């Protein structure tokens, strides 16, 4: 006997049910109201998900769901891997005529295309902004570094939100998106643990990001590395940043292929190499032992010969004069040659190290079976860097902070140069070899600052293997090129906002043809240096910093017969000069280039730093490490740091406060019960230490620094429970800390002092930290003294 009141589930409802959108045929009365049903039949989730609304009835039998559909990439769409090298010159890679060992990059070029007329913006943040937005860098708000907001539309130092990034467009179109490495398009003031986060990678279209914000990083102990928005600690025995980025890329790829194997991916792999500090594994550095003893004059001659043989440069190409500040190699002393060659050995090892990391990622793509339909684009963000000054340095902060190492002090570090604890950079002379055959270097709009290698490898989409392309391509052209290759269009609206028209143009036709036309009109500006290209004509303003822009001479070069700007023909073509100047002026107005600003980078940073000064910090630990750009500014200023401690057993040691690292940093710590303050600027350090142990229990300690009226001169003193216990007149006060952030209770990132290992956390308790800073504005005479001490010319 059956229970007629028991609910019955027929086989059709059980198998198909609401999950497959079964709909009834009659009308159901619920609460006296009739609910109209759809016509009978099965509606699949895919069909329902395309904009049809769900139908709600009394029960699932009389309702119809609407399932959301994820965006799906066009059939056969490629994976995209964009690899960005940092400060690598046009001639460094083996496939561009260099003697450096770059087998992975050479293999990519051998299976794809090399471009000989690729141009960037002469600076890292600017080039990255143009890549990500498809806009010229001023239009993208990045007329200079992301470290500075100058208060003008083209110079906000913060990536525009008026255009969706390449990652935002592709993730909306069905790609998985990953960022690894350097970001540096988020304003430095927004880099702290409280944001704002609107321009952090995971807010700009990257689903996963393992990254750092600043222009540089310690390659053995990154000071501010993030997974998404969470800071992570990295470093230790055998650690090297390029290898870490490659391994994390492999992890991202394997996870994506496991979870979404039918989905293409976009990966931006932005290595820190070979930006300063020049740091390499000892084994990589030593591959080049003795390889650069011939010097930069001979090395660049050899590179140009190879470029001609490879078809990268015309046979008649000549070398330009050495850059200002670079002496002929023959005029150097034996010690200078030995030291300068060593710096280049470190650089060579660093480039080989990043090539190995790239090889790791390429091998993974092969192992996954996706390499055939993966479009790989490799380029460097600007020309070689001259930031190592005329003589190079074992610590790039030394000359930057007005305290360069002597030649003898640098040679004393010869054996460990480029290893953990050194922060070297090579001399200007090596930029002439790195940028062969072009003149000048990074930050200049002459070709040595903007001519860079570009490799495109896409087995499925590029038939020619080992081809050379001589068409003009600018970094702003890569955005539309990649979208075209993916079969995706720039949206007219993104999140309800109208999008700016792209300012580059696709060069995808050059994949198939060495004769495909590309646009050739392009303006350049960086730090007051200007240029304009129209076809083979290139107009370059020979600006002298501090002098009126109206007085600049505009040199004109015909790159069809003078590919590296050696012969100024402006006197013979006044009409061309006038036309290109007018074009530059119009571009400047159209793209927010004005006002021109030729202040030196360090002066800009100092003036920005002065505006950020905060008089008082009241810290109640525990707190997260604070990135250096938003941390307490105390170096070079009169200030005090007072801490309330608890040491119940009397044997609690460790770091109390730390900021920076050995190359540039300060730390207050307790060692064997003694209070110690130390500043470090490799190869120097200065220490103030209390002669006796701290008392047991609760104790107040204080470090106080008093500056004199002269730059970099001052005294430091230690106090315990209000009594002065030690003091010192500094040989030279530290002007600023390095890349590692401000930490309380431990020294995260790379350590400041060699007196301890690792973070060395304080074993007691820190109840409170009070920092008081003299924020009085510098007087004009003090500013002039500072600028003289730093050798800054205005």
Tab-separated table of C-alpha atoms in Angstrom, residues 619 621-625 643 655-658 742-746 748 766 769:
chain	number	residue	atom	x	y	z
A	619	UNK	CA	54.414	52.866	17.331
A	621	UNK	CA	54.290	46.764	18.240
A	622	UNK	CA	53.679	44.350	16.682
A	623	UNK	CA	53.511	46.017	13.270
A	624	UNK	CA	54.215	44.812	9.751
A	625	UNK	CA	57.462	45.874	8.084
A	643	UNK	CA	61.820	52.546	23.108
A	655	UNK	CA	67.143	43.796	16.885
A	656	UNK	CA	65.001	46.641	18.173
A	657	UNK	CA	64.793	48.859	15.073
A	658	UNK	CA	66.228	48.284	11.587
A	742	UNK	CA	61.537	49.832	8.391
A	743	UNK	CA	61.191	46.987	10.909
A	744	UNK	CA	60.482	46.869	14.616
A	745	UNK	CA	61.690	43.882	16.624
A	746	UNK	CA	63.645	42.184	13.816
A	748	UNK	CA	63.804	41.567	7.773
A	766	UNK	CA	58.912	46.119	22.894
A	769	UNK	CA	58.519	53.175	20.062
